[in-house]
Backbone as a chain_set.jsonl record, in Angstrom:
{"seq": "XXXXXXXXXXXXXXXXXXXXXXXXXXXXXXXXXXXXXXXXXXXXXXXXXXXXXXXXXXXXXXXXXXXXXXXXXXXXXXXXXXXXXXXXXXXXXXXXXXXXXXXXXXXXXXXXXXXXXXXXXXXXXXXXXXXXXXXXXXXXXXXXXXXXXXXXXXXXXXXXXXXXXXXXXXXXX", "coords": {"N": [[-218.867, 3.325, -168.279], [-217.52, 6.368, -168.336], [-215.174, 8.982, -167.269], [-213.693, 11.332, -165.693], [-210.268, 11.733, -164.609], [-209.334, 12.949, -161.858], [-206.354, 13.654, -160.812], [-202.467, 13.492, -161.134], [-201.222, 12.65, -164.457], [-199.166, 9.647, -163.687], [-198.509, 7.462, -164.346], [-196.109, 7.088, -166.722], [-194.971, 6.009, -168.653], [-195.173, 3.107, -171.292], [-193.62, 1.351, -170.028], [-192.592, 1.609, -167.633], [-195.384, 0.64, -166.165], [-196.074, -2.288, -163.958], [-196.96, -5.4, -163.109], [-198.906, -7.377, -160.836], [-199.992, -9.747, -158.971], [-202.256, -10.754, -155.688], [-202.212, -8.141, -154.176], [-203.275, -5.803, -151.844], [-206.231, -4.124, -151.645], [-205.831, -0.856, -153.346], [-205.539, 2.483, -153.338], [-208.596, 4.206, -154.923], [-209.366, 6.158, -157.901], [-211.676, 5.634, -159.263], [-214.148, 3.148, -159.113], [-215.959, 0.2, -160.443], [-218.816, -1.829, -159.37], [-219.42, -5.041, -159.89], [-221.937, -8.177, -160.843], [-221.001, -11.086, -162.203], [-221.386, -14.318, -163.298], [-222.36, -15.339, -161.221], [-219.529, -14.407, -159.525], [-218.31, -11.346, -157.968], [-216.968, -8.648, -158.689], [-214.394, -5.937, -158.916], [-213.934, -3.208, -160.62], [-210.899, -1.183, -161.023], [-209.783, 2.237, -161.222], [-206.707, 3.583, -161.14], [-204.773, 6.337, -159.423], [-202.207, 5.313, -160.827], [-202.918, 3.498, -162.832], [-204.991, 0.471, -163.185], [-206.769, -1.768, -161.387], [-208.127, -5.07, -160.173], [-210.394, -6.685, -158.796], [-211.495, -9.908, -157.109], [-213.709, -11.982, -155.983], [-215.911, -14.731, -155.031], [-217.442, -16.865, -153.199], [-215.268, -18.404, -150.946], [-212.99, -17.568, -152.678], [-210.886, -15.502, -153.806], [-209.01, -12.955, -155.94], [-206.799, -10.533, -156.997], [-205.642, -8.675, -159.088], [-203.1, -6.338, -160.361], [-202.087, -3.703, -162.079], [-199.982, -1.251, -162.873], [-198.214, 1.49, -162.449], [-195.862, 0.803, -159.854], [-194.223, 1.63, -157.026], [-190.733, 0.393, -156.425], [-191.801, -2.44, -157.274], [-190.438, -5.73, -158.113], [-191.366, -6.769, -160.716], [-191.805, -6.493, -163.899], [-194.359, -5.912, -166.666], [-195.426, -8.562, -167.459], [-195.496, -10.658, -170.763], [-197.114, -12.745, -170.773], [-198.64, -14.856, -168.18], [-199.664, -17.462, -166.147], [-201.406, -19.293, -164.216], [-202.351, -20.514, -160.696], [-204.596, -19.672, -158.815], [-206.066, -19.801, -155.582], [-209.147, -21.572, -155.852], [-209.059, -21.45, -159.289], [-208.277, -21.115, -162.559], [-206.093, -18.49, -163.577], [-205.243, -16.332, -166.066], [-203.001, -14.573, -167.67], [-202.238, -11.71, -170.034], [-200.201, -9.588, -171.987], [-199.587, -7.072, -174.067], [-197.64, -4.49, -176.249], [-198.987, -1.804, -178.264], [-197.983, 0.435, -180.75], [-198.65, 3.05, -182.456], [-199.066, 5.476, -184.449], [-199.291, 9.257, -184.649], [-202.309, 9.909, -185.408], [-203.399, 7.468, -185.745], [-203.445, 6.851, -183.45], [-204.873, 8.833, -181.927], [-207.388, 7.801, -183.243], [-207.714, 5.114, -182.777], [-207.831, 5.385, -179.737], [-209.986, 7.075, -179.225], [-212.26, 5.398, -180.384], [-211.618, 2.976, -179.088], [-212.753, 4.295, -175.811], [-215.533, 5.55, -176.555], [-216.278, 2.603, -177.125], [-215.74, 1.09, -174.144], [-217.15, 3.245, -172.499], [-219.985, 3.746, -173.216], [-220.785, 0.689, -172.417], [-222.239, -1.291, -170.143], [-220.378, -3.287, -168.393], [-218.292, -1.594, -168.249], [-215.047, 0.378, -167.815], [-214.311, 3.898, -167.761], [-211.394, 6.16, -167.662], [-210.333, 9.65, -168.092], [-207.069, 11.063, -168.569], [-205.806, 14.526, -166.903], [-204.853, 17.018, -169.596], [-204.621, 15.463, -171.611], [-206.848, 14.416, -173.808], [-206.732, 11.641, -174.867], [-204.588, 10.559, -172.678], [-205.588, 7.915, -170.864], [-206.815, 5.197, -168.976], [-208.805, 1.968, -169.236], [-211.41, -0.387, -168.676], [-212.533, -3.547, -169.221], [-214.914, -6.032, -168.651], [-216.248, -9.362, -168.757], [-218.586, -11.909, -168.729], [-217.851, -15.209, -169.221], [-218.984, -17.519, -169.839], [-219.247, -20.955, -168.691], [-218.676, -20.958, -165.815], [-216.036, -18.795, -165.978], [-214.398, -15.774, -166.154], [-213.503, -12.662, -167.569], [-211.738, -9.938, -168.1], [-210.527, -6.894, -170.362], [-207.716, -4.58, -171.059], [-206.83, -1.066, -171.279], [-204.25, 1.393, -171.892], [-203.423, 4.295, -172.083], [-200.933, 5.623, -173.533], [-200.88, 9.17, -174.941], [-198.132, 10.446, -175.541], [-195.729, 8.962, -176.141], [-196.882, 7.359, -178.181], [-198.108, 4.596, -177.442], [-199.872, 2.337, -176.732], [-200.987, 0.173, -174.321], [-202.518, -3.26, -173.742], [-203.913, -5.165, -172.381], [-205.0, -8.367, -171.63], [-207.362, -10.746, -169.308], [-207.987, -13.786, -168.147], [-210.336, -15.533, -165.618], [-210.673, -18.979, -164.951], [-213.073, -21.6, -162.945], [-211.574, -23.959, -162.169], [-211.095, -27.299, -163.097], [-211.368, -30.414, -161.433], [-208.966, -32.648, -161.204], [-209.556, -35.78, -163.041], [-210.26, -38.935, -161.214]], "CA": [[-218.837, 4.576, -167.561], [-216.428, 7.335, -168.611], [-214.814, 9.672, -165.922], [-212.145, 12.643, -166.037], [-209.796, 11.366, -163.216], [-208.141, 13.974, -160.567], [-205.352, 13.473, -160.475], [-201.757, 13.862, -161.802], [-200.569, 11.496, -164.79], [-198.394, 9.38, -163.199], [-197.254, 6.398, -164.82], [-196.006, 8.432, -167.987], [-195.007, 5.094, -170.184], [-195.674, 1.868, -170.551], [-191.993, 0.804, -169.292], [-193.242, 2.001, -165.904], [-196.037, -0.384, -165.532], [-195.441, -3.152, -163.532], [-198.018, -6.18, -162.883], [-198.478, -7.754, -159.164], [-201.314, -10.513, -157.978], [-202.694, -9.985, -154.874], [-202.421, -7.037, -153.579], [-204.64, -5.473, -151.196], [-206.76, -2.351, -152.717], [-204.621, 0.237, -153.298], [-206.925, 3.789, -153.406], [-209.37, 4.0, -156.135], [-209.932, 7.455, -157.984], [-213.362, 5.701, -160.041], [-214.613, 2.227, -159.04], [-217.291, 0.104, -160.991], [-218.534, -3.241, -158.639], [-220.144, -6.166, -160.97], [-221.99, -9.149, -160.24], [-220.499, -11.629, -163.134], [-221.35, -15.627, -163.285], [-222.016, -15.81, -159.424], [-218.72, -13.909, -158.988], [-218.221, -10.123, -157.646], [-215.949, -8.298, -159.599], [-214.876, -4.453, -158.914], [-212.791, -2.647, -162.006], [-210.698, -0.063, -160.126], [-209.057, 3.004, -161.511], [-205.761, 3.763, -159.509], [-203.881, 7.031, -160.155], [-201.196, 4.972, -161.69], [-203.25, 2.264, -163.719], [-205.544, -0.379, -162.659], [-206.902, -2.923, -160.192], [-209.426, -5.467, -160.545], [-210.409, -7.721, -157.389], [-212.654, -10.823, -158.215], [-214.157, -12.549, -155.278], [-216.817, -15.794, -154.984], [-217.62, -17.294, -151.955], [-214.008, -18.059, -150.183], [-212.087, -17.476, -153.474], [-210.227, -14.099, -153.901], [-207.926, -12.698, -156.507], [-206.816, -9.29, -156.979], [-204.618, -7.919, -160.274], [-202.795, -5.056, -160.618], [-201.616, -3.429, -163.784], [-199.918, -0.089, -162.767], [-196.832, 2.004, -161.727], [-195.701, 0.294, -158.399], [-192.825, 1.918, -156.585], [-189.929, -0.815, -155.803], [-191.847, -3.361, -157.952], [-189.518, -5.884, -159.478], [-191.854, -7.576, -161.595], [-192.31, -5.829, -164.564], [-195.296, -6.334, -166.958], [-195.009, -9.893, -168.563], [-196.467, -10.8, -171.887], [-198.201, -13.664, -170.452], [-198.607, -15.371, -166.864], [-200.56, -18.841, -166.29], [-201.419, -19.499, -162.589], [-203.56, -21.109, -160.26], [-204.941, -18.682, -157.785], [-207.126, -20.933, -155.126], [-209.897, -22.423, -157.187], [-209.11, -20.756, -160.315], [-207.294, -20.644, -163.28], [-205.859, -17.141, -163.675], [-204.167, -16.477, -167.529], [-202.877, -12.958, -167.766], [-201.386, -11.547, -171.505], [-200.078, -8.502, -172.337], [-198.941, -6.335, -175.685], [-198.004, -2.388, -176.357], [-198.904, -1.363, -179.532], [-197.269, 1.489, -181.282], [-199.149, 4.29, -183.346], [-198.744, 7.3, -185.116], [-200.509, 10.101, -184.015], [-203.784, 10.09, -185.993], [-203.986, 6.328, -185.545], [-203.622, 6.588, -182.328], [-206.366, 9.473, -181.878], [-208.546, 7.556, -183.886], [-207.616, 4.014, -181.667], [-208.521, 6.142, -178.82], [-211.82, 7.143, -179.848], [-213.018, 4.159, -180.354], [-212.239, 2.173, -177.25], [-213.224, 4.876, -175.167], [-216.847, 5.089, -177.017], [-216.926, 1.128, -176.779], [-216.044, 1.296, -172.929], [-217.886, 4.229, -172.075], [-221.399, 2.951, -173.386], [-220.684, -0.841, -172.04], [-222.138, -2.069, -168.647], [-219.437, -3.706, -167.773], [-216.998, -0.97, -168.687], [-215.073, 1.586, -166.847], [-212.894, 4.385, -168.235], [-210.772, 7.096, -166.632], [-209.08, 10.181, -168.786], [-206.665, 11.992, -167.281], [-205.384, 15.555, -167.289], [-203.529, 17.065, -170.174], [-204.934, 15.298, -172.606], [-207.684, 13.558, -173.467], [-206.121, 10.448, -175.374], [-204.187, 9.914, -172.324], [-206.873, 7.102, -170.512], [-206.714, 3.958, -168.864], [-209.908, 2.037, -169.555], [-211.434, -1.74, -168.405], [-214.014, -4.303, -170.05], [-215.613, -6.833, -168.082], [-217.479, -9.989, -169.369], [-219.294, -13.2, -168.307], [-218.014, -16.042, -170.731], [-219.943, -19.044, -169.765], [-218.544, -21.913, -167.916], [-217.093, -20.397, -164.887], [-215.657, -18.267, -166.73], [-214.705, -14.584, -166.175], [-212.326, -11.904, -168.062], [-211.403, -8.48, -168.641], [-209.519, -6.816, -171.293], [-207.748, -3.388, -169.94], [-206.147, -0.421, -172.329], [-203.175, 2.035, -170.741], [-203.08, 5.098, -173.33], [-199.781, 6.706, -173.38], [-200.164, 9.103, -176.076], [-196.67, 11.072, -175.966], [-194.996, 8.059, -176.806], [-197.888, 6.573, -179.303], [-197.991, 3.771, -177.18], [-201.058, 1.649, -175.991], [-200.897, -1.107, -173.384], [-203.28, -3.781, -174.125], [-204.346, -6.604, -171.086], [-206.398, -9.574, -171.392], [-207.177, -11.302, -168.695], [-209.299, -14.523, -168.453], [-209.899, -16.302, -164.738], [-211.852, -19.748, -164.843], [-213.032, -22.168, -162.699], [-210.573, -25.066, -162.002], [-212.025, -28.441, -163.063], [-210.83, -31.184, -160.492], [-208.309, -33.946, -162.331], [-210.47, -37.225, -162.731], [-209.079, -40.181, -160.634]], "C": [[-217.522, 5.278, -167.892], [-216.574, 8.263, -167.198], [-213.258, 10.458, -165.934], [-211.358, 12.186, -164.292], [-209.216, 12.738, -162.503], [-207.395, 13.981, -160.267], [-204.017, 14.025, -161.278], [-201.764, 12.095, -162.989], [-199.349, 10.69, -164.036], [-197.579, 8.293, -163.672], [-196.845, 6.898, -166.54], [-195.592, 7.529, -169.086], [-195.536, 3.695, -169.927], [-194.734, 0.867, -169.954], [-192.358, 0.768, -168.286], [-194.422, 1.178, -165.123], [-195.612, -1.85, -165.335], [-197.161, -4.004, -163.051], [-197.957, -6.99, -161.298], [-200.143, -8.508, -159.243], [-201.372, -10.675, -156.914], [-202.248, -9.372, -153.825], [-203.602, -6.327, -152.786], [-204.819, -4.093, -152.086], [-206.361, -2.142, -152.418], [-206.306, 1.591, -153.664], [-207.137, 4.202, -154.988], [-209.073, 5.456, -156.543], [-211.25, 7.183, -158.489], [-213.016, 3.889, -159.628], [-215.813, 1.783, -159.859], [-217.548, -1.292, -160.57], [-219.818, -4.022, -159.595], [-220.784, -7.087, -160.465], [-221.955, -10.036, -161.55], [-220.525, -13.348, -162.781], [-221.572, -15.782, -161.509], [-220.782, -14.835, -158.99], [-218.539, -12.212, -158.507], [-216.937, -9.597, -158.248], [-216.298, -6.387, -159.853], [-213.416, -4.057, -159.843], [-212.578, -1.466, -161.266], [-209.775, 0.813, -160.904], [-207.798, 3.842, -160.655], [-205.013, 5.612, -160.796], [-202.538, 6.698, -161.24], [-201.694, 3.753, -162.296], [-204.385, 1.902, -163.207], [-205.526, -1.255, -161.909], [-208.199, -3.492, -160.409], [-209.488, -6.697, -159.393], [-211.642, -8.551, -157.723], [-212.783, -11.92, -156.63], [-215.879, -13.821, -155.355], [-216.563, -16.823, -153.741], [-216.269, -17.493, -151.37], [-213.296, -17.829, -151.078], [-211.57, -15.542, -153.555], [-208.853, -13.728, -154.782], [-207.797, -11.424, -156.587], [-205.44, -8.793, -158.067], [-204.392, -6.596, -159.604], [-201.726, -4.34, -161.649], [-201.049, -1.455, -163.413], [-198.162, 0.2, -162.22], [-196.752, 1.644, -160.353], [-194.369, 0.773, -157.672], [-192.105, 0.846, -155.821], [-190.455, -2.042, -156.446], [-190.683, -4.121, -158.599], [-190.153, -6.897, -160.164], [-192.952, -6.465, -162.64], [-193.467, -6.731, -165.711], [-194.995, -7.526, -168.099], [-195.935, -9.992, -169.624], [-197.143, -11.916, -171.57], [-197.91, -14.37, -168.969], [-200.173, -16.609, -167.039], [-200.432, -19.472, -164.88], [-202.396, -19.915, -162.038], [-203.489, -20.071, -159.224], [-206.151, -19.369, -156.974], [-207.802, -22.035, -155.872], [-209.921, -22.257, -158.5], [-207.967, -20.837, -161.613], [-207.127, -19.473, -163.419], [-205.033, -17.088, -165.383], [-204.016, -15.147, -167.738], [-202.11, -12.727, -169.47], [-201.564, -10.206, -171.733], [-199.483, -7.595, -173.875], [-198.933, -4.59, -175.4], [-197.681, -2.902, -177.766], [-198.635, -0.488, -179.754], [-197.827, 2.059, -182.371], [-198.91, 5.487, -183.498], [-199.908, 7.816, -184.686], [-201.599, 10.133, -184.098], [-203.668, 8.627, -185.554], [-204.377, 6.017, -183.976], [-204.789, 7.513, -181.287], [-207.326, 8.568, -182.588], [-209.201, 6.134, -183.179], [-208.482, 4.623, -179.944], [-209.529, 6.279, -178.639], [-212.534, 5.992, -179.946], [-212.72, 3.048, -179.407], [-212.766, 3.223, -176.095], [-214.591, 5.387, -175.57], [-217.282, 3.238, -176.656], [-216.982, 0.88, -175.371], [-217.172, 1.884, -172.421], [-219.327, 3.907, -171.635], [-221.864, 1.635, -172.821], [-220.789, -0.636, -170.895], [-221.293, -1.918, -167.941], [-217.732, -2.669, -168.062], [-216.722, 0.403, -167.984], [-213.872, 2.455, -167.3], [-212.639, 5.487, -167.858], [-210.011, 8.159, -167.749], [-208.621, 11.129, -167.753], [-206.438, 13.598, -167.612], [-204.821, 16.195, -168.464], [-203.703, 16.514, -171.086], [-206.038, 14.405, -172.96], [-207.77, 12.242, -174.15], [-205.203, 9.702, -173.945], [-205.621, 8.879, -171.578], [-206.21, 5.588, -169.889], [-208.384, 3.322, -168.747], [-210.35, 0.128, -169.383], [-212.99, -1.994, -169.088], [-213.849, -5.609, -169.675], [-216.386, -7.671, -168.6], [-217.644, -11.463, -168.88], [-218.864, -14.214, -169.403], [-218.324, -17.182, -170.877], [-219.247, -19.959, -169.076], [-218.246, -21.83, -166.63], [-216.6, -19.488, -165.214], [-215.729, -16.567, -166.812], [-213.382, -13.32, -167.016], [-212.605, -10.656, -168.06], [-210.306, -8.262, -169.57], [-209.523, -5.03, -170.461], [-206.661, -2.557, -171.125], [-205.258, 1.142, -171.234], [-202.83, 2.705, -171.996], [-201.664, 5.901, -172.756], [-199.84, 7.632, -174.441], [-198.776, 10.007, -176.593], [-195.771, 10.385, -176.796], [-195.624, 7.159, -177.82], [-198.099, 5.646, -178.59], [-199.118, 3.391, -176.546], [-200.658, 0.308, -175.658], [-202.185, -2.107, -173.247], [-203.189, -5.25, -173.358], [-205.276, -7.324, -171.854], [-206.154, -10.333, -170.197], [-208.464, -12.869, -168.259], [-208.748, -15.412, -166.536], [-211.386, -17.693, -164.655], [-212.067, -20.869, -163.799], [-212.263, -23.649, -162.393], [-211.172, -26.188, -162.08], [-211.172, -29.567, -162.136], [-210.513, -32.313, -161.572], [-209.568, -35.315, -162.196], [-209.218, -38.57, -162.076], [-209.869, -41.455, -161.12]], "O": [[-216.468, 4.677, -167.685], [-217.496, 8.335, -166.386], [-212.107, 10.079, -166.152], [-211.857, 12.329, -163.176], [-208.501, 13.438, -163.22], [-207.321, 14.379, -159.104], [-204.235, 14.943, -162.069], [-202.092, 10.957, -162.651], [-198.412, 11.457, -163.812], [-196.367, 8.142, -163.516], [-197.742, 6.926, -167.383], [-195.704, 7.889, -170.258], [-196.078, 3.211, -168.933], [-195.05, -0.226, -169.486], [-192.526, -0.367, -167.84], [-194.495, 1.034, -163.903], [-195.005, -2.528, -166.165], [-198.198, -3.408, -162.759], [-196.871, -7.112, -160.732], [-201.19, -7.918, -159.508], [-200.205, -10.881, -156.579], [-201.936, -9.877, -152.747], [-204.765, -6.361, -153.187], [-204.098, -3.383, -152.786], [-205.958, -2.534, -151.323], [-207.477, 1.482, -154.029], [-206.331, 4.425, -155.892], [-208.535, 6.129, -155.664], [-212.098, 8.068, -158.37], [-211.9, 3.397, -159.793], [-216.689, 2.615, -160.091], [-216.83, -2.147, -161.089], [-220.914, -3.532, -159.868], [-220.416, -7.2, -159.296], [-222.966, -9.82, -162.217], [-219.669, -13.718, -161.977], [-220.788, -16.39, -160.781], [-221.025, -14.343, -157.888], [-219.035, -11.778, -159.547], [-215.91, -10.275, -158.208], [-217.22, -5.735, -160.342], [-212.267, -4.488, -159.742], [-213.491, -0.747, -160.859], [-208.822, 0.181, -161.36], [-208.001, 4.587, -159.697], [-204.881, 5.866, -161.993], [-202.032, 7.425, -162.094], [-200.875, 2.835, -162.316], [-205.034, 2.809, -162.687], [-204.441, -1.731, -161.573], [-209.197, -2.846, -160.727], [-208.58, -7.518, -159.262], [-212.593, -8.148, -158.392], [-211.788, -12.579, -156.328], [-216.891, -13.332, -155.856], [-215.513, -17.423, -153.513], [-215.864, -16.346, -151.179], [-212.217, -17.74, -150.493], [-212.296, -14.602, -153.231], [-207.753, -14.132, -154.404], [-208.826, -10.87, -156.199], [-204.319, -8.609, -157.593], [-205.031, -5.971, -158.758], [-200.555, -4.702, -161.763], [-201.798, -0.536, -163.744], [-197.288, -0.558, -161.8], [-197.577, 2.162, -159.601], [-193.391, 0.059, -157.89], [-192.581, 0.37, -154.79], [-189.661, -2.972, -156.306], [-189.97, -3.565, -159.434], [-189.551, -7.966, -160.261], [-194.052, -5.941, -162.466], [-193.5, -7.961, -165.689], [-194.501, -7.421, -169.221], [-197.062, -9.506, -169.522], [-198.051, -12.075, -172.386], [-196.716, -14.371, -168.669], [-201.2, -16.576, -167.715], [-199.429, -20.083, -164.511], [-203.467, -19.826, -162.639], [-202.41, -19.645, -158.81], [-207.204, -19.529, -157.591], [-207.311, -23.053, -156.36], [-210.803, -22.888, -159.081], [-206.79, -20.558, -161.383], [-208.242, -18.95, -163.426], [-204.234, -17.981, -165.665], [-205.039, -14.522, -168.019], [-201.48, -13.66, -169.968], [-202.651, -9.626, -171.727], [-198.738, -8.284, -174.572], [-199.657, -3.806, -174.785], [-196.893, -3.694, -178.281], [-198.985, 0.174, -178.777], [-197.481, 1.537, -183.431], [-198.587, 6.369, -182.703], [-201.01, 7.331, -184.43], [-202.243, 10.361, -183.074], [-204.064, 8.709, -184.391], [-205.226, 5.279, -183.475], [-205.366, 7.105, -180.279], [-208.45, 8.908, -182.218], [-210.39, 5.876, -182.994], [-209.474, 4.198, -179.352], [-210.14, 5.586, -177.826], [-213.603, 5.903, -179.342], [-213.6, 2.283, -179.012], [-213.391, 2.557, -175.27], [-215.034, 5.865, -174.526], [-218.292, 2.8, -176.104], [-218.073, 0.457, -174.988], [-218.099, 1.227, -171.947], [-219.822, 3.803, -170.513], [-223.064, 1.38, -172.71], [-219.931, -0.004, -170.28], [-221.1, -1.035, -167.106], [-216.551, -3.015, -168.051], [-217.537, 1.264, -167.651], [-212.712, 2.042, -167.291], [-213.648, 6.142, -167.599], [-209.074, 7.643, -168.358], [-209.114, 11.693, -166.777], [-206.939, 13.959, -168.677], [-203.676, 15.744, -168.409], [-202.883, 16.883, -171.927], [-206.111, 13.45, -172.187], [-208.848, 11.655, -174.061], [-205.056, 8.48, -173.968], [-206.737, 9.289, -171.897], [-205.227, 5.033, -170.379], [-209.221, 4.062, -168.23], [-209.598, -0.651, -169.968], [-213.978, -1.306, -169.347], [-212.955, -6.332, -170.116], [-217.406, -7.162, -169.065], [-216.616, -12.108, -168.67], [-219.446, -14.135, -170.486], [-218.048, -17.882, -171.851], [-218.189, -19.402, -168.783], [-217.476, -22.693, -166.208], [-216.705, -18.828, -164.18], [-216.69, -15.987, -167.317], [-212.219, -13.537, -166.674], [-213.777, -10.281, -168.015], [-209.357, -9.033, -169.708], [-210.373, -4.43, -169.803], [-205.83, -3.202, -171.764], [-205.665, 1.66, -170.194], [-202.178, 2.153, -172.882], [-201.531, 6.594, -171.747], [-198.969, 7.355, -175.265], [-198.467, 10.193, -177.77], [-195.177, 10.813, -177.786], [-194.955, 6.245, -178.301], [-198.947, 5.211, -179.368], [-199.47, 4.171, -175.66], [-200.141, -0.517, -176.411], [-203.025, -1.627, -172.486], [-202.518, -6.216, -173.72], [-206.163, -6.882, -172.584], [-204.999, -10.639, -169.903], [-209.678, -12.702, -168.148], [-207.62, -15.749, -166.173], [-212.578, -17.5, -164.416], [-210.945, -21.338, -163.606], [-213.096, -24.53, -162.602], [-211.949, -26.373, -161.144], [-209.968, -29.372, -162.305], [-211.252, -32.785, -162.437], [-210.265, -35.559, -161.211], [-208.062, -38.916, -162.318], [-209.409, -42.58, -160.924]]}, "num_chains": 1, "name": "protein.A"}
């Protein structure tokens, strides 16, 4: 699902995003709610980034990938956590493109989102490369992820999530 957000840009690089696990929803501008392996899973578009909340019977996690005022945990290139029953594995990258590559990068995750189910993407004002944009998928086992894209393009810069959360297998005694 594609969707022109309402709003102002607000997190204007990718310096500015900051990562946080759980958080209660913060206000959506475009929601898209899933039902993934047994689990519930809603991909949320925030004026300043994303939020993705992942619930199964008492389990509950809740990302957040966005400009946070007073945050001091800025966005790590990788995190490895247990969250209740769950493994959680977070990993992050900005990539850096020149203009045309980065129109042309553009274009084509926001066609592959757009068209995808499980996919939810937001452009904003002002330009239509800027975008933040999520992809949702079932990967067998337990097993649930998203991958999440944070277009800056003033600064060429694209912010590039994966996130994988799986089932926790109990140690053998």
């Amino acid at each position: 699902m594609l969707t022109t957000l309402k709003t102002d840009y607000t997190d204007t690089c990718a310096s500015d995003l900051a990562w946080a696990l759980g958080r209660e929803p913060l206000p959506a501008l475009a929601v898209l709610d899933l039902e993934l392996c047994g689990a519930t899973l809603q991909l949320r578009l925030l004026g300043a980034s994303h939020q993705v909340l992942l619930s199964e019977g008492d389990g509950y996690c809740s990302e957040t990938v966005a400009c946070i005022p007073g945050s001091r945990t800025p966005l790590p290139l990788g995190v490895s956590k247990q969250v209740g029953d769950w493994d959680y594995e977070f990993a992050a990258r900005v990539e850096l493109l020149s203009e045309a590559a980065f129109a042309g990068r553009a274009q084509e995750l926001l066609a592959l989102v757009a068209d995808h189910p499980n996919g939810l993407a937001g452009t904003f004002p002002g330009s239509p490369y800027a975008f933040t944009a999520l992809l949702a998928q079932h990967e067998g086992g337990g097993q649930v992820s998203w991958r999440t894209w944070h277009a800056y393009p003033q600064e060429g810069q694209l912010v590039v999530t994966r996130t994988r959360v799986a089932t926790r297998v109990p140690a053998a005694v």
